[in-house]
Amino acid sequence: MLGEIIQQTRHKRPLVHCITNYVSANDCANLLLGCGASAIMADDPEEVAEVTAMCNGLVLNMGIPNPRKLEALLIAGKEANRLGHPVVLDPVGVGSSAMRQEAARKLLEQVCFAAIRGNATEIATLVRGTAAHRGVDADEQNDATEANARQLARKTGAMVIVTGDTDLVTDGTTLYRVHNGHPMMRTVTGAGCQLSALVGAYITANAAQPMQAALAAVCAMGVCGEIAHRRLTPMDGNASYRNYILNAICNLTPLALEEGANYETDC
Amino acid sequence: MLGEIIQQTRHKRPLVHCITNYVSANDCANLLLGCGASAIMADDPEEVAEVTAMCNGLVLNMGIPNPRKLEALLIAGKEANRLGHPVVLDPVGVGSSAMRQEAARKLLEQVCFAAIRGNATEIATLVRGTAAHRGVDADEQNDATEANARQLARKTGAMVIVTGDTDLVTDGTTLYRVHNGHPMMRTVTGAGCQLSALVGAYITANAAQPMQAALAAVCAMGVCGEIAHRRLTPMDGNASYRNYILNAICNLTPLALEEGANYETDC
Amino acid sequence: MLGEIIQQTRHKRPLVHCITNYVSANDCANLLLGCGASAIMADDPEEVAEVTAMCNGLVLNMGIPNPRKLEALLIAGKEANRLGHPVVLDPVGVGSSAMRQEAARKLLEQVCFAAIRGNATEIATLVRGTAAHRGVDADEQNDATEANARQLARKTGAMVIVTGDTDLVTDGTTLYRVHNGHPMMRTVTGAGCQLSALVGAYITANAAQPMQAALAAVCAMGVCGEIAHRRLTPMDGNASYRNYILNAICNLTPLALEEGANYETDC
C-alpha cells in the first residue's frame, strides 16, 4: 500500500512549488527530482501566486525567514487553498523568534494545510503558541509529544508529522509510530526540510490518501537513511551520508519501502 | 578546436560575476572552479556594478527572482556592456510569472548578450513575449524550436543555446545540433544553470570565438554527463550523479572533449 | 592540546548562529554538524538578536551582502557582545565594493571579534581600509601579510587567521605558520567560509583558549584537506573533494589532528 504511494508519485510527476530556504534548497530540489516529482522555488510575493497556480502542490518552509518571504508564504498558501492544491507546512525553528511565531500564527489562521511536519519542539510551539527552548534541532520526545501532535492535527485538519527518535504521523485520531531511520541523520543539515519536501511530493500525487502519503514519506526517508547508512565506509561522514540518502530516495522501490517500513499504531 | 576552448579557459582563469539563484549557486561556483575559472556571486544593486567591473565576464540567471535581484541583473548587465565583457542570460522559468517576463523584456532591450541559454519553452517565451506552460523543466522540442532559436539569435545578436533531448547552438545562421548528454541529467537540479555558468566561463576566456565557446560548453556538459553516467553503480542516484558530472568537468581533457563531442550542422 | 579543542567541541555541542551566504550555507551547516556543533542560520534584522541569544556563538560572513543582511550582521554582533558570546568575522571579498568596505568598517567599530579569518587581500583591505584588487579568491602572500595580520590582531583584539599557501594565526604577538592543506582546496567553493564556521565552533566551545581554538581549526581544515586528497581517484574532482573534506572533519580524531598538524612559530 505504501509502495503504491511512491509508484503513483513517479507516475504523476507532480510539480511542487517549494518555498524553502537557502541551506536546504538544493537538497530539496534534488530529492524532489529523485522521487519522481519536480520543483519550482519562487519566493517573492510578486510572483508566488502565479507560480503556485502552475504547480500541483505547495511546500511552505519557514527556515531563514524575512518579511518578504513570510508574505510570500501567506500569498502562496492562500492561492493553493483556492485551487485545491495540497499545502505542507514546515515550521522550521518556529520558537526561535517572535517573527516566526507570529508568521506561524497567521499561516495557521489563514491557510488550510494538508500536512505539517516539525520536530517535537516545533510542534509543541505551534500548539502552545509560545517559544521553544533550543532552535531547529531541538527534540523533546516526551509523553506530551503524541498529545501535541494529535491536538494540532485536530485543530488544523492537517496530517501532523513529528520527527525524532520515533517519528509520529497522525490525523488526530489514528497515530502511527515509525521506527525507521538512523541517529546519524541528525548530522545531515536539512534532513527535516527534505522530508517535508517529500511529504509534499507524495501528498500532491496522492491527494485522496493524505494519511498514507504522509506515512509513506516518513517511512521512505527512514528506510533510505538505513540503506544509506549501510553504504558508509569508515572514511565516510555526513557529506557522503547526505548523498547516499538522496541516492536511495532515487532508487527506492515499492517493495523495499514495504519490506523496510517499520511502524505500529494503537488505534 | 573545441579542445582549445577549454585549454584557453584554464590558461586565462577568467573571473566570472555570476548572479544566480540559491538552488544552484554552490554547484555553479564549483563548476566554475572546476573548469579553471572562478566566480563572485554578488547580487545586490548597490554593489553589482563594482563587482562586475572587477570581473572578466558576467552570467545573469533569472532563477528565484525578486525586485532587487532583477534590478541588479540590469545594472550589472549594462556595466558589463559598457566594459565590453561578455554577458550570458539564463531566463530560468521566464514563462512562470509576469514579473519574469517583464524582467526578461527589459533585459533584452537594455543589455546586449553574448549568449542566451534556456530550454525550448523558455526560448519560445522570449521569442513570443508571452507565457510558457510548464515551469522550468518544460521542454517542447518540436519543429518550432530551431526556428525560435534562430529568430532569437538574429534579434539579439547572441549565441542562442537550447537544451533538450537534442541541444541546439546557433548564431542565427549556422545551427549545431548536439547529441551528447544523458536523460538522467534531467534529475540533477540546476543542470541548466550549471551549463549557463560554463558558457559564461568559456565565452569569457574565448571572446573572439563565441560560437565555438558556446558549442564547446554544450558538448562539454553533455560529454561529462556521459562520463559521469558510466561511473554510476546500482546504488547511485541523482546526488552522486551531480557530483560525478562536476568531477568530470574538473578532469575533462581537450582530447576527451573532441573525441566525445557529437554534433552536426546543416549550414 | 589541539586534540582537546575538538574533543571539547564534541562534548559541548555548541549551537552557532551562522549568518553566511547562499553559496556556502549548506556546506557550512554540514561542517558544523560534522564537527559536533550545530547551526542556526537566521539572517533577518527583525529576528537575529533573538536567534543570537539562544545560541552560544556567532559567525558573521560578509559574502553576498545586501543592506538588510549587513544590518543583521551588526545587530547580531552587538547582541553577541552583550551576552559575551564569541563572534567570528569572515570579510568575504571585502575589497570588492564600497558597500562591503563600509560594512566592514562599521563592524570593526561596533563589534568586538574573537577571531577574524580572511585571505591575504581581505586582511590587507581591513588594515588599509581601501580596496583589494582581485575578488574573493585573491591571495597576496607577500612579506606584508604577516605584518598586516599582527596589526589587525592588535587593533581589534581578535585572533587573526590568514589563509593562503601558508596559513597564519596570530593574536598580534605570537604568530603561527601552518603548513597543512593542499592546493586543490582552492577549487572547492566556500572552503574559506567553512573554515570560518569551524573557527566559530571551536572558539565557542573553547572560549578560554581562543588562540588554541583558532590554531586547531586551521590545522584541522588543512589536515582534512590532506586526508581527503589521499582518497581521490583519477575520476574524482572538486565535487568529491568537497565531500571528502567534510567527511574527514566528521571523522577527525584528536590523535589524527595532533599527528597531522604542521605548524611553527617564531615567538
PDB file of C-alpha atoms in Angstrom, chain A residues 3-261:
ATOM      1  CA  GLY A   3       4.550   1.176  -2.276  1.00  0.00           C
ATOM      2  CA  GLU A   4       1.649   2.487  -4.357  1.00  0.00           C
ATOM      3  CA  ILE A   5       2.226   5.953  -2.985  1.00  0.00           C
ATOM      4  CA  ILE A   6       5.710   6.140  -4.477  1.00  0.00           C
ATOM      5  CA  GLN A   7       4.646   4.498  -7.722  1.00  0.00           C
ATOM      6  CA  GLN A   8       1.839   6.982  -8.090  1.00  0.00           C
ATOM      7  CA  THR A   9       4.300   9.846  -7.460  1.00  0.00           C
ATOM      8  CA  ARG A  10       6.585   8.603 -10.220  1.00  0.00           C
ATOM      9  CA  HIS A  11       3.606   8.120 -12.492  1.00  0.00           C
ATOM     10  CA  LYS A  12       2.025  11.556 -11.948  1.00  0.00           C
ATOM     11  CA  ARG A  13       5.303  13.502 -11.772  1.00  0.00           C
ATOM     12  CA  PRO A  14       3.801  16.331  -9.672  1.00  0.00           C
ATOM     13  CA  LEU A  15       5.258  19.805  -9.979  1.00  0.00           C
ATOM     14  CA  VAL A  16       5.720  21.128  -6.459  1.00  0.00           C
ATOM     15  CA  HIS A  17       6.131  24.797  -5.623  1.00  0.00           C
ATOM     16  CA  CYS A  18       8.634  24.719  -2.822  1.00  0.00           C
ATOM     17  CA  ILE A  19       9.292  27.903  -0.852  1.00  0.00           C
ATOM     18  CA  THR A  20      12.186  26.754   1.214  1.00  0.00           C
ATOM     19  CA  ASN A  21      15.476  28.175   2.479  1.00  0.00           C
ATOM     20  CA  TYR A  22      18.926  28.540   1.039  1.00  0.00           C
ATOM     21  CA  VAL A  23      20.529  25.966   3.323  1.00  0.00           C
ATOM     22  CA  SER A  24      18.468  23.042   2.084  1.00  0.00           C
ATOM     23  CA  ALA A  25      17.077  24.261  -1.255  1.00  0.00           C
ATOM     24  CA  ASN A  26      19.491  22.309  -3.443  1.00  0.00           C
ATOM     25  CA  ASP A  27      18.975  19.095  -1.498  1.00  0.00           C
ATOM     26  CA  CYS A  28      15.193  19.513  -1.530  1.00  0.00           C
ATOM     27  CA  ALA A  29      15.184  20.090  -5.280  1.00  0.00           C
ATOM     28  CA  ASN A  30      17.336  17.030  -5.921  1.00  0.00           C
ATOM     29  CA  LEU A  31      15.205  14.947  -3.577  1.00  0.00           C
ATOM     30  CA  LEU A  32      12.053  16.012  -5.424  1.00  0.00           C
ATOM     31  CA  LEU A  33      13.595  15.130  -8.772  1.00  0.00           C
ATOM     32  CA  GLY A  34      14.830  11.854  -7.331  1.00  0.00           C
ATOM     33  CA  CYS A  35      11.393  10.766  -6.114  1.00  0.00           C
ATOM     34  CA  GLY A  36       9.795  11.482  -9.479  1.00  0.00           C
ATOM     35  CA  ALA A  37       8.443  14.965  -8.818  1.00  0.00           C
ATOM     36  CA  SER A  38       9.976  18.287  -9.741  1.00  0.00           C
ATOM     37  CA  ALA A  39      10.234  21.668  -8.080  1.00  0.00           C
ATOM     38  CA  ILE A  40       9.909  25.373  -8.712  1.00  0.00           C
ATOM     39  CA  MET A  41      11.288  27.509  -5.907  1.00  0.00           C
ATOM     40  CA  ALA A  42       9.958  31.032  -6.406  1.00  0.00           C
ATOM     41  CA  ASP A  43       9.773  33.007  -3.148  1.00  0.00           C
ATOM     42  CA  ASP A  44       8.817  36.582  -3.987  1.00  0.00           C
ATOM     43  CA  PRO A  45       5.359  37.941  -3.067  1.00  0.00           C
ATOM     44  CA  GLU A  46       5.049  39.467  -6.521  1.00  0.00           C
ATOM     45  CA  GLU A  47       5.104  36.150  -8.365  1.00  0.00           C
ATOM     46  CA  VAL A  48       4.333  33.330  -5.936  1.00  0.00           C
ATOM     47  CA  ALA A  49       0.607  33.187  -6.657  1.00  0.00           C
ATOM     48  CA  GLU A  50       1.266  32.688 -10.363  1.00  0.00           C
ATOM     49  CA  VAL A  51       3.897  30.048  -9.708  1.00  0.00           C
ATOM     50  CA  THR A  52       1.661  28.247  -7.243  1.00  0.00           C
ATOM     51  CA  ALA A  53      -1.095  28.219  -9.843  1.00  0.00           C
ATOM     52  CA  MET A  54       1.072  26.441 -12.406  1.00  0.00           C
ATOM     53  CA  CYS A  55       2.092  23.743  -9.913  1.00  0.00           C
ATOM     54  CA  ASN A  56       0.194  20.832  -8.365  1.00  0.00           C
ATOM     55  CA  GLY A  57       1.220  21.188  -4.734  1.00  0.00           C
ATOM     56  CA  LEU A  58       2.969  23.558  -2.349  1.00  0.00           C
ATOM     57  CA  VAL A  59       5.540  23.250   0.428  1.00  0.00           C
ATOM     58  CA  LEU A  60       5.975  26.188   2.813  1.00  0.00           C
ATOM     59  CA  ASN A  61       9.239  26.054   4.761  1.00  0.00           C
ATOM     60  CA  MET A  62       9.762  28.785   7.353  1.00  0.00           C
ATOM     61  CA  GLY A  63      13.563  28.451   7.541  1.00  0.00           C
ATOM     62  CA  ILE A  64      15.657  31.642   7.245  1.00  0.00           C
ATOM     63  CA  PRO A  65      12.600  33.894   7.166  1.00  0.00           C
ATOM     64  CA  ASN A  66      12.363  37.540   6.245  1.00  0.00           C
ATOM     65  CA  PRO A  67       9.270  39.717   5.930  1.00  0.00           C
ATOM     66  CA  ARG A  68       9.020  39.352   2.144  1.00  0.00           C
ATOM     67  CA  LYS A  69       9.360  35.581   2.297  1.00  0.00           C
ATOM     68  CA  LEU A  70       6.781  35.326   5.070  1.00  0.00           C
ATOM     69  CA  GLU A  71       4.392  37.415   2.991  1.00  0.00           C
ATOM     70  CA  ALA A  72       5.076  35.083   0.060  1.00  0.00           C
ATOM     71  CA  LEU A  73       4.248  32.044   2.203  1.00  0.00           C
ATOM     72  CA  LEU A  74       0.834  33.507   3.011  1.00  0.00           C
ATOM     73  CA  ILE A  75       0.041  34.512  -0.549  1.00  0.00           C
ATOM     74  CA  ALA A  76       1.108  31.172  -1.979  1.00  0.00           C
ATOM     75  CA  GLY A  77      -0.718  29.241   0.726  1.00  0.00           C
ATOM     76  CA  LYS A  78      -3.973  31.066   0.107  1.00  0.00           C
ATOM     77  CA  GLU A  79      -3.701  30.629  -3.648  1.00  0.00           C
ATOM     78  CA  ALA A  80      -3.031  26.902  -3.256  1.00  0.00           C
ATOM     79  CA  ASN A  81      -6.094  26.627  -0.998  1.00  0.00           C
ATOM     80  CA  ARG A  82      -8.196  28.470  -3.550  1.00  0.00           C
ATOM     81  CA  LEU A  83      -7.081  25.995  -6.226  1.00  0.00           C
ATOM     82  CA  GLY A  84      -7.445  22.935  -4.034  1.00  0.00           C
ATOM     83  CA  HIS A  85      -3.721  22.082  -4.073  1.00  0.00           C
ATOM     84  CA  PRO A  86      -2.306  20.311  -1.015  1.00  0.00           C
ATOM     85  CA  VAL A  87      -0.120  22.520   1.159  1.00  0.00           C
ATOM     86  CA  VAL A  88       2.595  21.305   3.530  1.00  0.00           C
ATOM     87  CA  LEU A  89       3.998  23.441   6.357  1.00  0.00           C
ATOM     88  CA  ASP A  90       7.486  23.047   7.813  1.00  0.00           C
ATOM     89  CA  PRO A  91       7.649  25.430  10.798  1.00  0.00           C
ATOM     90  CA  VAL A  92      11.476  25.474  10.945  1.00  0.00           C
ATOM     91  CA  GLY A  93      12.699  26.828  14.250  1.00  0.00           C
ATOM     92  CA  VAL A  94       9.312  28.422  14.929  1.00  0.00           C
ATOM     93  CA  GLY A  95      10.207  29.010  18.555  1.00  0.00           C
ATOM     94  CA  SER A  96      13.363  30.913  17.653  1.00  0.00           C
ATOM     95  CA  SER A  97      11.812  34.353  17.293  1.00  0.00           C
ATOM     96  CA  ALA A  98       8.663  36.391  17.703  1.00  0.00           C
ATOM     97  CA  MET A  99       8.674  36.971  13.943  1.00  0.00           C
ATOM     98  CA  ARG A 100       8.456  33.240  13.268  1.00  0.00           C
ATOM     99  CA  GLN A 101       5.771  32.662  15.883  1.00  0.00           C
ATOM    100  CA  GLU A 102       3.674  35.481  14.517  1.00  0.00           C
ATOM    101  CA  ALA A 103       4.137  34.172  10.983  1.00  0.00           C
ATOM    102  CA  ALA A 104       3.132  30.673  12.043  1.00  0.00           C
ATOM    103  CA  ARG A 105       0.062  32.035  13.797  1.00  0.00           C
ATOM    104  CA  LYS A 106      -1.041  33.840  10.637  1.00  0.00           C
ATOM    105  CA  LEU A 107      -0.339  30.827   8.441  1.00  0.00           C
ATOM    106  CA  LEU A 108      -2.390  28.522  10.664  1.00  0.00           C
ATOM    107  CA  GLU A 109      -5.210  31.062  10.710  1.00  0.00           C
ATOM    108  CA  GLN A 110      -5.317  31.849   7.016  1.00  0.00           C
ATOM    109  CA  VAL A 111      -4.107  28.695   5.258  1.00  0.00           C
ATOM    110  CA  CYS A 112      -5.519  25.192   5.357  1.00  0.00           C
ATOM    111  CA  PHE A 113      -2.704  22.622   5.497  1.00  0.00           C
ATOM    112  CA  ALA A 114      -2.750  19.048   4.253  1.00  0.00           C
ATOM    113  CA  ALA A 115       0.273  18.243   6.400  1.00  0.00           C
ATOM    114  CA  ILE A 116       2.535  19.852   8.983  1.00  0.00           C
ATOM    115  CA  ARG A 117       5.970  18.414   9.760  1.00  0.00           C
ATOM    116  CA  GLY A 118       8.281  19.501  12.553  1.00  0.00           C
ATOM    117  CA  ASN A 119      10.340  18.210  15.451  1.00  0.00           C
ATOM    118  CA  ALA A 120       8.756  17.850  18.886  1.00  0.00           C
ATOM    119  CA  THR A 121       9.729  21.359  19.958  1.00  0.00           C
ATOM    120  CA  GLU A 122       8.377  22.984  16.819  1.00  0.00           C
ATOM    121  CA  ILE A 123       5.087  21.113  17.066  1.00  0.00           C
ATOM    122  CA  ALA A 124       4.814  21.987  20.764  1.00  0.00           C
ATOM    123  CA  THR A 125       5.414  25.625  19.899  1.00  0.00           C
ATOM    124  CA  LEU A 126       2.628  25.562  17.307  1.00  0.00           C
ATOM    125  CA  VAL A 127       0.267  24.034  19.868  1.00  0.00           C
ATOM    126  CA  ARG A 128       1.203  26.344  22.733  1.00  0.00           C
ATOM    127  CA  GLY A 129       1.711  29.457  20.644  1.00  0.00           C
ATOM    128  CA  THR A 130       4.825  30.269  22.725  1.00  0.00           C
ATOM    129  CA  ALA A 131       8.522  29.793  22.286  1.00  0.00           C
ATOM    130  CA  ALA A 132      10.520  26.583  22.288  1.00  0.00           C
ATOM    131  CA  HIS A 133      13.850  26.442  24.054  1.00  0.00           C
ATOM    132  CA  ARG A 134      16.515  25.193  21.649  1.00  0.00           C
ATOM    133  CA  GLY A 135      16.475  26.010  17.984  1.00  0.00           C
ATOM    134  CA  VAL A 136      15.794  23.854  14.985  1.00  0.00           C
ATOM    135  CA  ASP A 137      17.492  20.688  16.164  1.00  0.00           C
ATOM    136  CA  ALA A 138      15.572  20.607  19.415  1.00  0.00           C
ATOM    137  CA  ASP A 139      13.855  17.434  20.368  1.00  0.00           C
ATOM    138  CA  GLU A 140      11.598  16.885  23.350  1.00  0.00           C
ATOM    139  CA  GLN A 141      10.351  13.368  22.625  1.00  0.00           C
ATOM    140  CA  ASN A 142       8.440  13.098  25.893  1.00  0.00           C
ATOM    141  CA  ASP A 143       4.953  11.831  26.594  1.00  0.00           C
ATOM    142  CA  ALA A 144       3.432  15.178  25.694  1.00  0.00           C
ATOM    143  CA  THR A 145       4.544  14.922  22.079  1.00  0.00           C
ATOM    144  CA  GLU A 146       1.892  12.479  20.966  1.00  0.00           C
ATOM    145  CA  ALA A 147      -0.782  14.554  22.627  1.00  0.00           C
ATOM    146  CA  ASN A 148       0.559  17.700  20.945  1.00  0.00           C
ATOM    147  CA  ALA A 149       0.589  16.011  17.550  1.00  0.00           C
ATOM    148  CA  ARG A 150      -2.977  14.817  17.902  1.00  0.00           C
ATOM    149  CA  GLN A 151      -4.135  18.197  19.183  1.00  0.00           C
ATOM    150  CA  LEU A 152      -2.531  20.086  16.299  1.00  0.00           C
ATOM    151  CA  ALA A 153      -3.994  17.637  13.777  1.00  0.00           C
ATOM    152  CA  ARG A 154      -7.497  18.066  15.196  1.00  0.00           C
ATOM    153  CA  LYS A 155      -7.215  21.819  15.363  1.00  0.00           C
ATOM    154  CA  THR A 156      -5.874  22.243  11.825  1.00  0.00           C
ATOM    155  CA  GLY A 157      -7.250  19.246   9.956  1.00  0.00           C
ATOM    156  CA  ALA A 158      -3.721  18.517   8.761  1.00  0.00           C
ATOM    157  CA  MET A 159      -1.752  15.292   8.969  1.00  0.00           C
ATOM    158  CA  VAL A 160       0.821  16.063  11.641  1.00  0.00           C
ATOM    159  CA  ILE A 161       4.270  14.526  11.399  1.00  0.00           C
ATOM    160  CA  VAL A 162       6.718  14.769  14.275  1.00  0.00           C
ATOM    161  CA  THR A 163      10.269  13.612  13.650  1.00  0.00           C
ATOM    162  CA  GLY A 164      12.565  12.420  16.406  1.00  0.00           C
ATOM    163  CA  ASP A 165      13.908   9.134  17.751  1.00  0.00           C
ATOM    164  CA  THR A 166      10.495   7.760  16.924  1.00  0.00           C
ATOM    165  CA  ASP A 167       8.592   9.566  14.201  1.00  0.00           C
ATOM    166  CA  LEU A 168       4.862  10.163  14.583  1.00  0.00           C
ATOM    167  CA  VAL A 169       2.173  10.526  11.940  1.00  0.00           C
ATOM    168  CA  THR A 170      -1.357  11.361  12.980  1.00  0.00           C
ATOM    169  CA  ASP A 171      -4.599  12.737  11.637  1.00  0.00           C
ATOM    170  CA  GLY A 172      -5.743  13.495  15.175  1.00  0.00           C
ATOM    171  CA  THR A 173      -7.271  10.091  15.724  1.00  0.00           C
ATOM    172  CA  THR A 174      -5.075   7.350  14.289  1.00  0.00           C
ATOM    173  CA  LEU A 175      -1.427   7.700  15.261  1.00  0.00           C
ATOM    174  CA  TYR A 176       1.461   5.824  13.700  1.00  0.00           C
ATOM    175  CA  ARG A 177       4.828   5.440  15.403  1.00  0.00           C
ATOM    176  CA  VAL A 178       7.591   4.952  12.841  1.00  0.00           C
ATOM    177  CA  HIS A 179      10.816   3.288  13.940  1.00  0.00           C
ATOM    178  CA  ASN A 180      12.813   3.732  10.751  1.00  0.00           C
ATOM    179  CA  GLY A 181      15.835   5.946  10.261  1.00  0.00           C
ATOM    180  CA  HIS A 182      19.258   6.201  11.843  1.00  0.00           C
ATOM    181  CA  PRO A 183      20.575   8.604  14.510  1.00  0.00           C
ATOM    182  CA  MET A 184      23.258   9.795  12.073  1.00  0.00           C
ATOM    183  CA  MET A 185      20.508  11.507  10.044  1.00  0.00           C
ATOM    184  CA  ARG A 186      20.726  14.263  12.658  1.00  0.00           C
ATOM    185  CA  THR A 187      24.133  15.157  11.242  1.00  0.00           C
ATOM    186  CA  VAL A 188      22.700  15.891   7.801  1.00  0.00           C
ATOM    187  CA  THR A 189      21.593  19.502   7.584  1.00  0.00           C
ATOM    188  CA  GLY A 190      18.089  19.999   6.253  1.00  0.00           C
ATOM    189  CA  ALA A 191      17.041  16.368   6.642  1.00  0.00           C
ATOM    190  CA  GLY A 192      13.772  17.662   8.068  1.00  0.00           C
ATOM    191  CA  CYS A 193      13.315  20.103   5.179  1.00  0.00           C
ATOM    192  CA  GLN A 194      13.932  17.224   2.798  1.00  0.00           C
ATOM    193  CA  LEU A 195      11.288  15.107   4.471  1.00  0.00           C
ATOM    194  CA  SER A 196       8.810  17.978   4.252  1.00  0.00           C
ATOM    195  CA  ALA A 197       9.506  18.253   0.533  1.00  0.00           C
ATOM    196  CA  LEU A 198       8.988  14.502   0.156  1.00  0.00           C
ATOM    197  CA  VAL A 199       5.690  14.747   2.033  1.00  0.00           C
ATOM    198  CA  GLY A 200       4.756  17.494  -0.415  1.00  0.00           C
ATOM    199  CA  ALA A 201       5.508  15.307  -3.424  1.00  0.00           C
ATOM    200  CA  TYR A 202       3.738  12.209  -2.115  1.00  0.00           C
ATOM    201  CA  ILE A 203       0.698  14.063  -0.845  1.00  0.00           C
ATOM    202  CA  THR A 204       0.359  16.005  -4.095  1.00  0.00           C
ATOM    203  CA  ALA A 205       0.418  12.836  -6.168  1.00  0.00           C
ATOM    204  CA  ASN A 206      -1.902  11.010  -3.728  1.00  0.00           C
ATOM    205  CA  ALA A 207      -4.295  13.715  -2.613  1.00  0.00           C
ATOM    206  CA  ALA A 208      -7.078  11.264  -1.790  1.00  0.00           C
ATOM    207  CA  GLN A 209      -4.843   9.401   0.690  1.00  0.00           C
ATOM    208  CA  PRO A 210      -3.049  12.068   2.724  1.00  0.00           C
ATOM    209  CA  MET A 211      -2.505   9.779   5.707  1.00  0.00           C
ATOM    210  CA  GLN A 212      -0.905   7.034   3.638  1.00  0.00           C
ATOM    211  CA  ALA A 213       1.139   9.587   1.722  1.00  0.00           C
ATOM    212  CA  ALA A 214       2.468  11.144   4.922  1.00  0.00           C
ATOM    213  CA  LEU A 215       3.236   7.729   6.401  1.00  0.00           C
ATOM    214  CA  ALA A 216       4.939   6.618   3.187  1.00  0.00           C
ATOM    215  CA  ALA A 217       7.135   9.707   3.171  1.00  0.00           C
ATOM    216  CA  VAL A 218       8.230   9.255   6.772  1.00  0.00           C
ATOM    217  CA  CYS A 219       8.953   5.558   6.243  1.00  0.00           C
ATOM    218  CA  ALA A 220      10.704   6.213   2.915  1.00  0.00           C
ATOM    219  CA  MET A 221      13.016   8.794   4.423  1.00  0.00           C
ATOM    220  CA  GLY A 222      13.818   6.489   7.305  1.00  0.00           C
ATOM    221  CA  VAL A 223      14.339   3.414   5.139  1.00  0.00           C
ATOM    222  CA  CYS A 224      16.611   5.470   2.872  1.00  0.00           C
ATOM    223  CA  GLY A 225      18.531   6.647   5.929  1.00  0.00           C
ATOM    224  CA  GLU A 226      19.069   2.985   6.806  1.00  0.00           C
ATOM    225  CA  ILE A 227      20.039   1.962   3.273  1.00  0.00           C
ATOM    226  CA  ALA A 228      22.434   4.890   3.056  1.00  0.00           C
ATOM    227  CA  HIS A 229      23.976   4.075   6.412  1.00  0.00           C
ATOM    228  CA  ARG A 230      24.810   0.556   5.296  1.00  0.00           C
ATOM    229  CA  ARG A 231      26.828   2.015   2.398  1.00  0.00           C
ATOM    230  CA  LEU A 232      29.100   4.099   4.614  1.00  0.00           C
ATOM    231  CA  THR A 233      32.766   3.187   4.729  1.00  0.00           C
ATOM    232  CA  PRO A 234      34.987   4.140   7.680  1.00  0.00           C
ATOM    233  CA  MET A 235      36.171   7.222   5.794  1.00  0.00           C
ATOM    234  CA  ASP A 236      32.666   8.444   5.049  1.00  0.00           C
ATOM    235  CA  GLY A 237      30.929  11.068   7.129  1.00  0.00           C
ATOM    236  CA  ASN A 238      27.860  13.243   6.928  1.00  0.00           C
ATOM    237  CA  ALA A 239      28.645  14.624   3.448  1.00  0.00           C
ATOM    238  CA  SER A 240      28.628  11.190   1.842  1.00  0.00           C
ATOM    239  CA  TYR A 241      25.694  10.213   4.020  1.00  0.00           C
ATOM    240  CA  ARG A 242      23.709  13.139   2.627  1.00  0.00           C
ATOM    241  CA  ASN A 243      24.421  11.982  -0.925  1.00  0.00           C
ATOM    242  CA  TYR A 244      23.666   8.335  -0.164  1.00  0.00           C
ATOM    243  CA  ILE A 245      20.283   9.224   1.337  1.00  0.00           C
ATOM    244  CA  LEU A 246      19.336  11.196  -1.770  1.00  0.00           C
ATOM    245  CA  ASN A 247      20.592   8.339  -3.958  1.00  0.00           C
ATOM    246  CA  ALA A 248      18.448   5.915  -2.002  1.00  0.00           C
ATOM    247  CA  ILE A 249      15.336   8.059  -2.471  1.00  0.00           C
ATOM    248  CA  CYS A 250      16.081   7.974  -6.183  1.00  0.00           C
ATOM    249  CA  ASN A 251      16.324   4.176  -6.252  1.00  0.00           C
ATOM    250  CA  LEU A 252      13.691   3.257  -3.670  1.00  0.00           C
ATOM    251  CA  THR A 253      11.395   0.520  -4.934  1.00  0.00           C
ATOM    252  CA  PRO A 254       7.867  -0.067  -3.693  1.00  0.00           C
ATOM    253  CA  LEU A 255       8.996  -3.462  -2.415  1.00  0.00           C
ATOM    254  CA  ALA A 256      11.963  -2.046  -0.488  1.00  0.00           C
ATOM    255  CA  LEU A 257       9.684   0.528   1.119  1.00  0.00           C
ATOM    256  CA  GLU A 258       7.076  -2.028   2.123  1.00  0.00           C
ATOM    257  CA  GLU A 259       9.609  -4.502   3.438  1.00  0.00           C
ATOM    258  CA  GLY A 260      11.596  -1.837   5.246  1.00  0.00           C
ATOM    259  CA  ALA A 261       8.765   0.204   6.749  1.00  0.00           C
TER     260      ALA A 261
END
